[in-house]
Every structure is written in structure tokens, then in C-alpha cells.
């Protein structure tokens, strides 16, 4: 069986659930709103206008994670996965279709978010704002980063078979652990998925990782989560 | 023609054996009732057939192929496993469109099965607002979506109202008459007796019986005759001459065990016994099933002692 019908089916699942469309719009709204707030406070010696413009990604990523989680966790309720796998028995193909159906809209919304964020940041900060070059780099980075976080959440949900479990791990991790650990130490903390990926949103960086290598590290985390999710779906009884 | 073949199928969950060396065949053109108490392994067998669970041992094939080998399985096999599988926030129509897309089924089929299951007027309502009976109908609609030659339904009459139960009975008969292979699991005896031609009976994961419904009842339950007379003494005398007896039914009538109604009628007429009522009492599936499980319990007890 070719891949396209499975992908069309998974895409239709996302389009026909209002809560998923809601979390996608929340990615845009949360990022734009919190970026605008952050940009109004432009004092301080180490002020980074680029990061200030994309500061809202810290909040937008929660919505991206919610999106990836709910898209996957819907399969683990009331025997939905059995029905999905009865229709597409090739589990690897099914999982790939699900991941692609999560990634595509996340990337599109992420790109829109990045561009809107950049426009808002430049408008609020005026001459102090980021330039177009670094701004576009960060906008693309923002889109890739949000997509990777949505996929990370989707993969983890497939392993844990529960949206609640995934959110109760990822959200405290992003809001607390990463902030605390990140401030304490350099080095290893820079390899955490959110820290590494967000380097792309800064004007300058001083670790070993740059914007693209940082995103590559996040992509490694995401690949691991997706591989574990695919393995779990393949190995376990549905 | 597509038949279902289960060969030496075994499934263990940890140390519990849910399905125990099961072998049977389901033929097309008739409704096969899949009977057994809750926990007998019926649903597990269906999941194994659909490739959803991995068997510990043995095979389950449909038309000679493993389920996972069908390129577009919904066109070959339609199944209802859980009525709760549809997402509550999706409309019934969207739920079926998602399934249709995965197997490249035309959208026209979605509307056809909605019509067939009586859901067309509520197709654009969210599944959350559905009663259990309506969800059951949606599950059946999903099973029929690909117009499959093989239909597997797990407890389809669950939650259906009386009208729905009559409807599903007719549907199952119709599907079998069209030459499809129909396997319907149930733990309700009278319900199964009303639609099944053939029975596969499970108990604690093992095959207890695989034979036509009528034969199952006739070999297990002796028919009896109910008689009411104004002259019981003459009746008893006439029966005794033929080696038969009559037990008091308690409501003024008598029950003659191991007898046929035409035999008793002739016998009473010859002896001049005045009859007020004469009726055959056929065995029911329930009686046959209880007889089977009683023998089974005895068999197990003997084995444990040995």
C-alpha cells in the first residue's frame, strides 16, 4: 500500500479536530503576544533584540507540544489505535504518516509565527530591532524548532501511550528544569533539546553550538523520541 | 469465497493463557456465532485475526492470507471491535471519511453506509453526542465501509434498542445471504440463537464446540412435550405402557421428557385420553450451552484430580 492514502487519512484526522486547530493557532498567538511583551522591555547591557523578538517561542512551544501530544494521544483512547492499524496494518508506515501529518502543519504555522514575530519585533523595537538577515535566520529556526518540539512530544506520547503523562513530563521540564539547570551550568545543559534549539533565536552565542548545530542537536532528541515511539507502536499489542 | 482459518492459535499475556491452541474455520455464506462467557478469549481471537495482537503461537488467516498482507484491508475485512473507537469531537461523517481515505475508498461509500445504518440524519453531529446504540451503529458502518467479503463483529448488539436489535439481526442474515463470511461474537444466548447458523463456542480460551446451531441444541437438549389433560390417571397409565413418564409442571400441566409431540398425540388418542393442550418444547441454545459448560466443568475437575 502506498504512503499517500495513509498520510491523507492522518491529515484529515488533524483537520477534523477543532482542538488541534486550536493549539496550532495558539502557537502563533502565544509567540506573538509574549514576544511583543518582551520587546517592550529593551533595557540592560546584555540586551539581545533578536532573542527579545522571539522570546514568545518559550510560550508558543507549549502550544506546539500540546498539538503534537493531542494528535498522537487521541490514538490511545477507546481503541482508536486498533481501528487505525486495522485500516493501515503496516505500523511503520502508519507511524510515519502520523509524524508527517503532525510535522507539516507545525512547520507551516511555525514559519508564519516566525515571520509575524519578526514583523512585530521590528515594529516595536524600531531602530534597535533585529536586521532582516539574522531575523529571517531566526524565523526559519523558530519554525524548525517548533516543529521538532511538536514531533518530540508526539514521539514521547507514542512511548508513554498517554497525553497526560507526556505533558506532565515535558511542560515542567521546559518551564522549570531547563531554566534552573540552564542557569547553573554551561556545557551539558546546552545539549538539552530546548536550550540547543533556541540558540537559533539569539544574536550571539558563546557555546560550541551555533544556530544550525543547535537545531541539529534538538533534531537528534526528536529522532530518538520518534524512533522510540515507532518501536513501541511496532512491538506492542495494539 | 473467503473463509477464516484459525490454526493452533495461542496467546499468552504473561502467565495467563487467553487463547489456548484454538483451531477452527469460519465458512462464507452463513452467520457464525462466536460464543463464550466474558473472558473466554473471543475478543483476543478477533484482535489476533486482525493482526493487532501478536500470537504466541499458531496462525490466523483470512482467505489464506495474514491480515497485514492485505494492501487495502478494509476492502477485504470489515471489523467492529470497540464502539468507543471514534473520537468524540469528530462528526460521524468525518470519522468515516478518515477511514475511507486510508484505503482509497470513494466518499460515496461513506454516505451509503451512513444511510444503511440509519445514521444519515445525524451524520454531521459530533460522536460525543451519540448514545451507545448510535456509536454501535457507527462502528458497524465503519465495518461495512469497504464492502468487504468478511465481516467480524464483536458484541454488535451491545447497547442497541429493541428496534436496533431487530435491525442487526436482519443485517447479519442479509450479509450472509450475499455470500459473505460473517463472524459475530456474543455472550447473549437468545440473541445469538436468533441470527446464527453455525456456532463456535469458547471456554477459557479453548474450543468447546464447532457445529451447526440446530445440531448443537439437539445433541445437548432432549426435546419434551407439554400435556394438559382432564384425566391424569389415564395419561400416566398410557405413558407407562410405552415406557414414558410425565412430570408435574406445577401449573396443572405435565411434562413428558424425551418425547416427540406426534408420538404423544397418537398414544393419547389410542388410549382415549382427553387432551386439553399438547405442545412441543424444543431445547434452547441457553440450555444446550449450560449443558456444555456443566460437562466441561466436570471434565476439568476430573483432570485436576487425576
Coordinates of C-alpha atoms in Angstrom, one line a residue:
Chain A
X1 CA 0.0 0.0 0.0
X2 CA 1.4 3.4 -0.9
X3 CA 2.2 6.1 1.6
X4 CA -0.1 8.8 0.3
X5 CA -3.5 7.4 1.4
X6 CA -2.2 6.8 4.9
X7 CA -0.9 10.4 5.0
X8 CA -4.2 11.8 3.6
X9 CA -6.1 9.9 6.3
X10 CA -3.9 11.2 9.1
X11 CA -4.0 14.8 7.8
X12 CA -7.8 14.5 7.6
X13 CA -7.8 13.4 11.3
X14 CA -6.0 16.6 12.2
X15 CA -8.1 18.9 10.1
X16 CA -11.3 17.5 11.6
X17 CA -10.5 18.0 15.2
X18 CA -11.1 21.5 16.5
X19 CA -8.8 21.2 19.5
X20 CA -5.8 20.5 17.2
X21 CA -6.6 23.5 15.1
X22 CA -6.9 25.5 18.3
X23 CA -3.5 24.5 19.6
X24 CA -2.0 25.4 16.2
X25 CA -3.4 28.9 16.4
X26 CA -2.2 29.1 20.0
X27 CA 1.3 28.6 18.8
X28 CA 1.1 31.8 16.7
X29 CA -0.9 33.8 19.2
X30 CA 1.2 32.9 22.3
X31 CA 4.5 33.5 20.5
X32 CA 3.4 36.9 19.0
X33 CA 1.8 38.1 22.3
X34 CA 4.7 37.3 24.6
X35 CA 7.3 38.5 22.1
X36 CA 5.5 41.8 21.9
X37 CA 5.5 42.0 25.7
X38 CA 9.2 41.1 26.0
X39 CA 10.2 43.6 23.3
X40 CA 8.8 46.5 25.3
X41 CA 11.5 45.9 27.9
X42 CA 14.6 46.7 26.0
X43 CA 16.9 47.8 28.8
X44 CA 20.1 46.1 30.2
X45 CA 23.6 45.7 28.9
X46 CA 23.2 42.2 27.5
X47 CA 20.0 43.0 25.7
X48 CA 19.6 40.8 22.7
X49 CA 17.0 42.3 20.3
X50 CA 16.7 39.2 18.3
X51 CA 16.0 36.9 21.3
X52 CA 13.7 39.5 22.7
X53 CA 11.8 39.4 19.4
X54 CA 11.5 35.6 19.6
X55 CA 11.1 35.4 23.4
X56 CA 7.5 34.3 22.9
X57 CA 8.6 31.0 21.5
X58 CA 9.1 29.9 25.1
X59 CA 5.3 30.0 25.4
X60 CA 4.5 29.1 21.8
X61 CA 6.4 25.9 22.2
X62 CA 3.9 24.8 24.9
X63 CA 1.2 25.0 22.4
X64 CA 3.3 23.2 19.8
X65 CA 3.9 20.4 22.4
X66 CA 0.2 20.3 23.2
X67 CA -0.5 19.9 19.5
X68 CA 1.9 17.0 19.0
X69 CA 0.7 15.3 22.1
X70 CA -3.0 15.5 21.4
X71 CA -2.6 14.5 17.8
X72 CA -0.9 11.3 19.0
X73 CA -2.7 10.7 22.3
X74 CA -6.1 10.6 20.5
X75 CA -5.0 7.2 19.2
X76 CA -4.6 5.8 22.7
X77 CA -8.2 6.3 23.8
X78 CA -11.1 3.9 23.4
X79 CA -9.4 1.5 20.9
X80 CA -8.8 4.2 18.3
X81 CA -5.3 2.8 17.6
X82 CA -6.8 -0.6 16.8
X83 CA -9.1 1.0 14.2
X84 CA -6.2 3.0 12.7
X85 CA -4.0 -0.1 12.5
X86 CA -6.8 -2.2 11.1
X87 CA -7.0 0.3 8.2
X88 CA -3.2 0.6 7.8
X89 CA -1.6 -2.6 9.2
X90 CA 1.9 -1.5 8.2
X91 CA 2.7 0.1 11.5
X92 CA 5.9 1.8 10.4
X93 CA 4.0 3.4 7.5
X94 CA 1.2 4.4 9.8
X95 CA 3.6 6.0 12.3
X96 CA 5.5 7.8 9.5
X97 CA 2.2 9.1 8.2
X98 CA 1.2 10.3 11.6
X99 CA 4.5 12.1 12.2
X100 CA 4.3 13.7 8.7
X101 CA 0.8 14.9 9.4
X102 CA 2.0 16.5 12.7
X103 CA 5.2 18.0 11.1
X104 CA 3.7 19.7 8.1
X105 CA 1.1 22.0 9.8
X106 CA 3.6 22.6 12.7
X107 CA 6.2 23.8 10.2
X108 CA 3.8 26.0 8.3
X109 CA 2.4 27.6 11.4
X110 CA 5.9 27.8 12.8
X111 CA 7.1 29.7 9.7
X112 CA 4.1 32.1 9.9
X113 CA 4.8 32.6 13.6
X114 CA 8.5 33.3 12.9
X115 CA 7.6 35.9 10.3
X116 CA 4.8 37.5 12.3
X117 CA 7.2 37.6 15.3
X118 CA 9.9 39.2 13.3
X119 CA 7.5 41.9 11.9
X120 CA 6.1 42.6 15.4
X121 CA 9.7 42.8 16.9
X122 CA 10.9 45.2 14.2
X123 CA 7.8 47.3 14.7
X124 CA 8.1 47.5 18.5
X125 CA 11.9 47.9 18.7
X126 CA 12.3 50.2 15.8
X127 CA 15.9 51.0 15.0
X128 CA 17.1 48.8 17.9
X129 CA 15.3 45.8 16.3
X130 CA 16.9 42.8 14.6
X131 CA 18.1 43.1 11.0
X132 CA 16.4 41.2 8.2
X133 CA 19.3 38.7 7.8
X134 CA 19.5 37.5 11.3
X135 CA 15.8 37.9 11.6
X136 CA 15.0 35.6 8.8
X137 CA 17.5 33.1 10.1
X138 CA 15.8 33.2 13.5
X139 CA 12.3 33.0 11.8
X140 CA 13.3 29.8 10.0
X141 CA 15.0 28.5 13.1
X142 CA 11.8 29.2 15.1
X143 CA 9.7 27.2 12.6
X144 CA 12.1 24.2 12.6
X145 CA 12.4 24.4 16.4
X146 CA 8.6 24.4 17.0
X147 CA 8.2 21.5 14.5
X148 CA 10.8 19.5 16.3
X149 CA 9.2 20.1 19.7
X150 CA 5.8 19.0 18.4
X151 CA 7.3 15.8 17.0
X152 CA 9.3 15.2 20.2
X153 CA 6.0 15.4 22.1
X154 CA 4.3 13.1 19.6
X155 CA 7.1 10.5 19.8
X156 CA 7.1 10.6 23.6
X157 CA 3.3 10.2 23.6
X158 CA 3.6 7.0 21.5
X159 CA 6.0 5.6 24.0
X160 CA 4.0 6.5 27.1
X161 CA 0.6 5.9 25.4
X162 CA -0.8 8.9 27.3
X163 CA -1.1 12.6 26.6
X164 CA -1.4 13.4 30.2
X165 CA 1.9 11.6 31.1
X166 CA 3.7 13.3 28.2
X167 CA 2.5 16.8 29.1
X168 CA 3.3 16.3 32.8
X169 CA 6.9 15.4 31.8
X170 CA 7.6 17.9 29.1
X171 CA 6.0 21.1 30.5
X172 CA 7.7 21.0 33.9
X173 CA 10.9 20.1 32.1
X174 CA 10.6 23.1 29.8
X175 CA 9.4 25.6 32.4
X176 CA 11.5 24.6 35.4
X177 CA 14.3 22.1 34.8
X178 CA 15.7 23.8 31.8
X179 CA 15.6 27.3 33.3
X180 CA 17.2 26.2 36.5
X181 CA 19.8 23.8 35.1
X182 CA 20.5 26.1 32.2
X183 CA 21.4 29.0 34.5
X184 CA 23.5 26.8 36.7
X185 CA 25.9 25.3 34.2
X186 CA 27.0 25.7 30.6
X187 CA 28.4 22.6 28.8
X188 CA 26.0 19.8 29.2
X189 CA 22.9 22.0 29.7
X190 CA 23.4 23.4 26.3
X191 CA 22.7 20.0 24.9
X192 CA 19.1 19.9 26.3
X193 CA 16.6 19.9 23.4
X194 CA 15.1 23.3 24.1
X195 CA 18.4 25.1 25.0
X196 CA 20.2 23.8 22.0
X197 CA 17.4 24.6 19.6
X198 CA 16.9 28.1 20.9
X199 CA 20.4 29.2 20.1
X200 CA 19.0 29.9 16.6
X201 CA 16.9 32.7 18.2
X202 CA 19.9 34.6 19.6
X203 CA 22.0 37.2 18.0
X204 CA 25.2 35.9 19.6
X205 CA 26.2 32.6 21.2
X206 CA 29.2 31.6 23.1
X207 CA 29.0 27.8 23.4
X208 CA 30.3 25.2 21.0
X209 CA 26.9 25.0 19.3
X210 CA 25.7 27.5 16.7
X211 CA 22.2 28.1 15.4
X212 CA 22.2 25.2 12.9
X213 CA 24.2 22.7 15.0
X214 CA 21.9 23.6 17.9
X215 CA 18.9 22.7 15.9
X216 CA 20.7 19.5 14.8
X217 CA 21.0 18.6 18.5
X218 CA 17.3 19.1 19.0
X219 CA 16.6 17.1 15.9
X220 CA 18.6 14.2 17.5
X221 CA 16.4 14.3 20.6
X222 CA 13.4 14.4 18.4
X223 CA 14.6 11.5 16.2
X224 CA 15.3 9.5 19.4
X225 CA 11.7 10.1 20.6
X226 CA 10.2 9.3 17.3
X227 CA 12.3 6.1 16.9
X228 CA 11.3 5.0 20.4
X229 CA 7.6 5.8 19.6
X230 CA 7.8 3.9 16.3
X231 CA 9.4 0.9 18.0
X232 CA 6.8 0.9 20.7
X233 CA 3.9 1.0 18.2
X234 CA 5.5 -1.8 16.2
X235 CA 6.4 -4.0 19.1
X236 CA 3.4 -3.8 21.4
X237 CA -0.1 -5.3 21.0
X238 CA -2.4 -2.6 19.9
Chain B
X1 CA -15.1 -17.3 -1.4
X2 CA -13.2 -16.2 1.6
X3 CA -13.1 -18.3 4.8
X4 CA -11.3 -17.6 8.1
X5 CA -8.8 -20.1 9.3
X6 CA -7.5 -20.3 12.8
X7 CA -4.8 -22.8 13.3
X8 CA -3.4 -23.8 16.7
X9 CA -3.7 -20.2 17.8
X10 CA -2.3 -19.4 21.2
X11 CA -1.9 -16.1 23.0
X12 CA -0.4 -15.7 26.4
X13 CA -0.4 -12.5 28.4
X14 CA 2.4 -13.1 31.0
X15 CA 1.4 -16.4 32.5
X16 CA -2.3 -16.1 31.6
X17 CA -3.3 -18.0 28.5
X18 CA -6.1 -16.1 26.9
X19 CA -6.3 -18.3 23.8
X20 CA -5.3 -21.9 24.1
X21 CA -4.4 -23.9 20.9
X22 CA -7.5 -22.8 19.1
X23 CA -8.3 -24.3 15.7
X24 CA -11.5 -23.6 13.7
X25 CA -12.7 -22.5 10.4
X26 CA -15.4 -19.9 9.5
X27 CA -17.2 -20.6 6.2
X28 CA -18.8 -18.0 3.9
X29 CA -22.5 -17.7 3.3
X30 CA -23.6 -18.2 6.9
X31 CA -23.6 -16.4 10.2
X32 CA -21.2 -18.0 12.6
X33 CA -21.9 -17.1 16.3
X34 CA -18.8 -16.8 18.4
X35 CA -20.0 -17.8 21.9
X36 CA -18.4 -17.9 25.3
X37 CA -18.6 -16.1 28.6
X38 CA -16.7 -12.8 29.2
X39 CA -13.0 -13.5 29.3
X40 CA -13.3 -16.7 27.2
X41 CA -10.9 -15.3 24.6
X42 CA -13.3 -14.1 21.9
X43 CA -12.1 -10.6 21.6
X44 CA -8.5 -11.7 21.8
X45 CA -9.1 -14.1 18.9
X46 CA -10.6 -11.3 16.9
X47 CA -7.6 -9.0 17.6
X48 CA -5.2 -11.8 16.6
X49 CA -7.2 -12.2 13.4
X50 CA -6.7 -8.5 12.6
X51 CA -3.0 -8.6 13.3
X52 CA -3.4 -6.2 16.2
X53 CA -2.0 -8.6 18.8
X54 CA 0.9 -10.9 18.1
X55 CA 0.1 -14.6 18.6
X56 CA 2.3 -16.6 21.0
X57 CA 1.9 -19.5 18.6
X58 CA -0.2 -20.5 15.6
X59 CA -1.8 -18.6 12.8
X60 CA -5.0 -16.8 11.9
X61 CA -5.6 -16.2 8.2
X62 CA -8.4 -14.8 6.1
X63 CA -8.7 -16.3 2.6
X64 CA -5.3 -17.8 3.2
X65 CA -3.6 -14.5 3.9
X66 CA -2.5 -12.9 7.1
X67 CA -4.5 -9.7 7.7
X68 CA -1.4 -7.5 7.5
X69 CA -0.7 -8.7 3.9
X70 CA -3.9 -7.1 2.5
X71 CA -2.9 -4.0 0.6
X72 CA -6.2 -2.3 1.4
X73 CA -7.6 -4.4 4.2
X74 CA -10.9 -2.5 4.7
X75 CA -11.9 -3.8 1.2
X76 CA -11.3 -7.4 2.4
X77 CA -12.3 -7.5 6.0
X78 CA -14.7 -5.2 8.0
X79 CA -14.5 -5.3 11.8
X80 CA -16.2 -3.8 14.7
X81 CA -14.1 -4.1 17.9
X82 CA -14.8 -1.1 20.1
X83 CA -17.8 1.1 19.8
X84 CA -15.7 3.8 21.6
X85 CA -13.0 3.9 18.9
X86 CA -14.5 7.0 17.2
X87 CA -13.1 10.3 18.6
X88 CA -15.9 12.2 20.5
X89 CA -15.1 15.5 18.9
X90 CA -15.3 14.3 15.4
X91 CA -18.5 14.0 13.5
X92 CA -19.6 10.5 12.4
X93 CA -19.2 11.5 8.8
X94 CA -15.6 12.8 9.3
X95 CA -14.8 9.6 11.3
X96 CA -15.8 7.5 8.3
X97 CA -14.0 9.9 5.8
X98 CA -10.8 9.4 7.7
X99 CA -11.1 5.6 7.4
X100 CA -12.2 5.8 3.7
X101 CA -9.2 8.0 2.8
X102 CA -6.7 5.4 4.3
X103 CA -7.9 2.7 1.9
X104 CA -8.7 4.9 -1.1
X105 CA -12.4 4.2 -0.7
X106 CA -14.7 6.6 -2.6
X107 CA -16.5 9.2 -0.4
X108 CA -19.8 7.9 -1.8
X109 CA -19.3 4.8 0.3
X110 CA -19.3 7.0 3.5
X111 CA -22.8 8.3 2.6
X112 CA -24.0 4.8 1.6
X113 CA -23.1 3.2 4.9
X114 CA -24.4 6.1 6.9
X115 CA -27.7 5.5 5.1
X116 CA -27.6 1.8 5.6
X117 CA -27.0 2.1 9.4
X118 CA -29.7 4.8 9.8
X119 CA -27.2 7.4 10.9
X120 CA -27.6 9.7 7.8
X121 CA -29.8 12.3 9.6
X122 CA -27.2 12.6 12.5
X123 CA -24.0 12.2 10.4
X124 CA -22.9 15.8 11.0
X125 CA -23.3 15.6 14.7
X126 CA -20.3 15.0 17.0
X127 CA -19.9 11.4 18.1
X128 CA -19.7 12.7 21.7
X129 CA -23.5 13.4 21.5
X130 CA -24.3 9.8 20.4
X131 CA -25.9 7.2 22.6
X132 CA -24.1 3.8 22.9
X133 CA -26.5 2.3 20.4
X134 CA -25.7 5.1 17.8
X135 CA -21.9 4.5 18.4
X136 CA -22.5 0.8 17.9
X137 CA -24.2 1.6 14.5
X138 CA -21.3 3.9 13.6
X139 CA -18.9 1.0 14.4
X140 CA -20.9 -1.2 12.1
X141 CA -21.0 1.5 9.4
X142 CA -17.1 1.5 9.6
X143 CA -17.0 -2.3 9.3
X144 CA -19.2 -2.1 6.1
X145 CA -17.3 0.8 4.6
X146 CA -15.1 -1.2 2.2
X147 CA -18.0 -3.6 1.2
X148 CA -15.9 -6.4 2.5
X149 CA -16.5 -10.2 1.9
X150 CA -15.6 -10.9 5.5
X151 CA -17.3 -9.2 8.4
X152 CA -16.2 -9.5 12.1
X153 CA -18.4 -8.0 14.7
X154 CA -17.6 -8.1 18.5
X155 CA -20.8 -7.9 20.5
X156 CA -22.6 -5.8 17.9
X157 CA -26.0 -5.7 19.8
X158 CA -24.4 -4.1 22.9
X159 CA -26.4 -1.0 23.8
X160 CA -28.8 -1.3 20.8
X161 CA -32.5 -0.6 21.5
X162 CA -35.1 -3.3 20.6
X163 CA -35.5 -1.8 17.1
X164 CA -31.7 -1.9 16.6
X165 CA -31.6 -5.5 17.7
X166 CA -34.2 -6.4 15.1
X167 CA -32.2 -4.4 12.5
X168 CA -28.9 -6.0 13.2
X169 CA -30.5 -9.5 13.0
X170 CA -31.8 -8.7 9.5
X171 CA -28.4 -7.1 8.5
X172 CA -26.5 -10.2 9.6
X173 CA -28.9 -12.5 7.7
X174 CA -28.6 -10.3 4.7
X175 CA -24.8 -10.2 4.7
X176 CA -24.6 -14.0 4.9
X177 CA -27.2 -14.4 2.2
X178 CA -24.9 -12.2 0.0
X179 CA -22.3 -14.9 0.4
X180 CA -20.1 -13.1 2.9
X181 CA -18.3 -14.7 5.8
X182 CA -19.9 -13.3 9.0
X183 CA -18.4 -13.9 12.5
X184 CA -20.3 -12.4 15.4
X185 CA -19.2 -12.7 18.9
X186 CA -21.7 -12.6 21.8
X187 CA -22.3 -13.8 25.3
X188 CA -26.1 -13.5 24.9
X189 CA -27.6 -16.9 24.1
X190 CA -31.1 -16.0 22.9
X191 CA -29.7 -13.2 20.8
X192 CA -27.1 -15.5 19.1
X193 CA -29.8 -18.1 18.5
X194 CA -31.8 -15.6 16.6
X195 CA -29.2 -15.0 13.9
X196 CA -26.6 -17.7 13.9
X197 CA -26.5 -20.7 11.6
X198 CA -23.3 -22.1 13.0
X199 CA -21.6 -21.9 16.3
X200 CA -18.0 -21.7 17.6
X201 CA -18.0 -21.9 21.4
X202 CA -15.1 -21.0 23.5
X203 CA -14.4 -21.5 27.2
X204 CA -11.3 -20.3 28.9
X205 CA -9.5 -19.8 25.6
X206 CA -10.2 -23.3 24.3
X207 CA -12.6 -24.6 21.6
X208 CA -15.6 -26.3 23.2
X209 CA -17.8 -26.8 20.1
X210 CA -17.8 -26.0 16.4
X211 CA -21.0 -27.2 14.8
X212 CA -24.4 -26.1 13.3
X213 CA -26.7 -24.3 15.8
X214 CA -29.5 -26.8 15.4
X215 CA -27.2 -29.8 15.9
X216 CA -25.7 -28.2 19.0
X217 CA -29.1 -27.8 20.6
X218 CA -30.4 -31.2 19.5
X219 CA -27.5 -33.2 20.7
X220 CA -27.4 -31.5 24.1
X221 CA -31.1 -30.9 25.0
X222 CA -33.7 -33.7 24.8
X223 CA -37.0 -32.3 23.5
X224 CA -40.0 -32.8 25.7
X225 CA -43.8 -32.5 25.4
X226 CA -46.2 -30.5 27.5
X227 CA -49.6 -32.1 28.1
X228 CA -52.7 -30.9 29.9
X229 CA -55.5 -33.4 30.4
X230 CA -58.7 -33.8 32.5
X231 CA -57.7 -37.4 33.3
X232 CA -54.2 -37.5 34.6
X233 CA -54.5 -41.1 35.7
X234 CA -55.3 -42.3 32.2
X235 CA -52.4 -40.3 30.8
X236 CA -50.0 -41.8 33.3
X237 CA -51.2 -45.3 32.5
X238 CA -50.9 -44.8 28.8
X239 CA -47.4 -43.4 29.1
X240 CA -46.3 -46.1 31.4
X241 CA -47.3 -48.7 28.8
X242 CA -44.8 -47.1 26.4
X243 CA -42.1 -46.7 28.9
X244 CA -42.6 -43.0 29.3
X245 CA -43.3 -40.8 32.3
X246 CA -44.9 -37.5 33.0
X247 CA -43.6 -34.9 35.5
X248 CA -45.8 -32.4 37.1
X249 CA -45.1 -28.9 35.6
X250 CA -46.7 -27.3 38.6
X251 CA -49.3 -25.3 36.6
X252 CA -51.8 -28.1 36.1
X253 CA -49.9 -29.5 33.1
X254 CA -47.5 -32.4 32.7
X255 CA -44.1 -32.6 31.0
X256 CA -43.1 -35.8 29.2
X257 CA -39.3 -35.8 28.9
X258 CA -37.5 -37.4 25.9
X259 CA -40.6 -37.4 23.8
X260 CA -41.9 -36.0 20.4
X261 CA -45.2 -34.3 20.2
X262 CA -46.6 -36.6 17.4
X263 CA -45.7 -39.7 19.4
X264 CA -47.6 -38.5 22.5
X265 CA -50.6 -37.3 20.4
X266 CA -51.0 -40.7 18.8
X267 CA -50.5 -42.5 22.0
X268 CA -53.1 -40.4 23.8
X269 CA -55.7 -40.8 21.1
X270 CA -55.3 -44.6 21.0
X271 CA -55.8 -44.7 24.8
X272 CA -58.7 -42.3 24.6
X273 CA -57.1 -39.8 27.0
X274 CA -58.9 -36.4 26.7
X275 CA -56.3 -33.7 25.9
X276 CA -56.7 -30.0 26.7
X277 CA -53.2 -29.0 25.5
X278 CA -50.4 -30.6 23.6
X279 CA -47.2 -28.7 22.8
X280 CA -43.6 -29.5 21.8
X281 CA -40.9 -28.0 23.9
X282 CA -37.7 -27.6 21.8
X283 CA -34.4 -27.1 23.6
X284 CA -33.0 -23.6 23.7
X285 CA -29.4 -22.6 22.9
X286 CA -29.2 -21.5 26.6
X287 CA -30.0 -25.0 27.8
X288 CA -27.6 -26.5 25.4
X289 CA -24.9 -24.1 26.4
X290 CA -25.4 -24.7 30.1
X291 CA -25.3 -28.4 29.5
X292 CA -22.0 -28.0 27.6
X293 CA -20.4 -25.9 30.3
X294 CA -21.6 -28.3 33.0
X295 CA -19.8 -31.2 31.2
X296 CA -16.8 -29.0 30.7
X297 CA -16.6 -28.2 34.4
X298 CA -16.9 -31.9 35.3
X299 CA -14.2 -32.7 32.8
X300 CA -11.8 -30.1 34.2
X301 CA -12.5 -31.3 37.8
X302 CA -11.7 -34.9 36.8
X303 CA -8.5 -33.7 35.2
X304 CA -7.4 -31.8 38.2
X305 CA -8.0 -34.8 40.5
X306 CA -6.1 -37.1 38.2

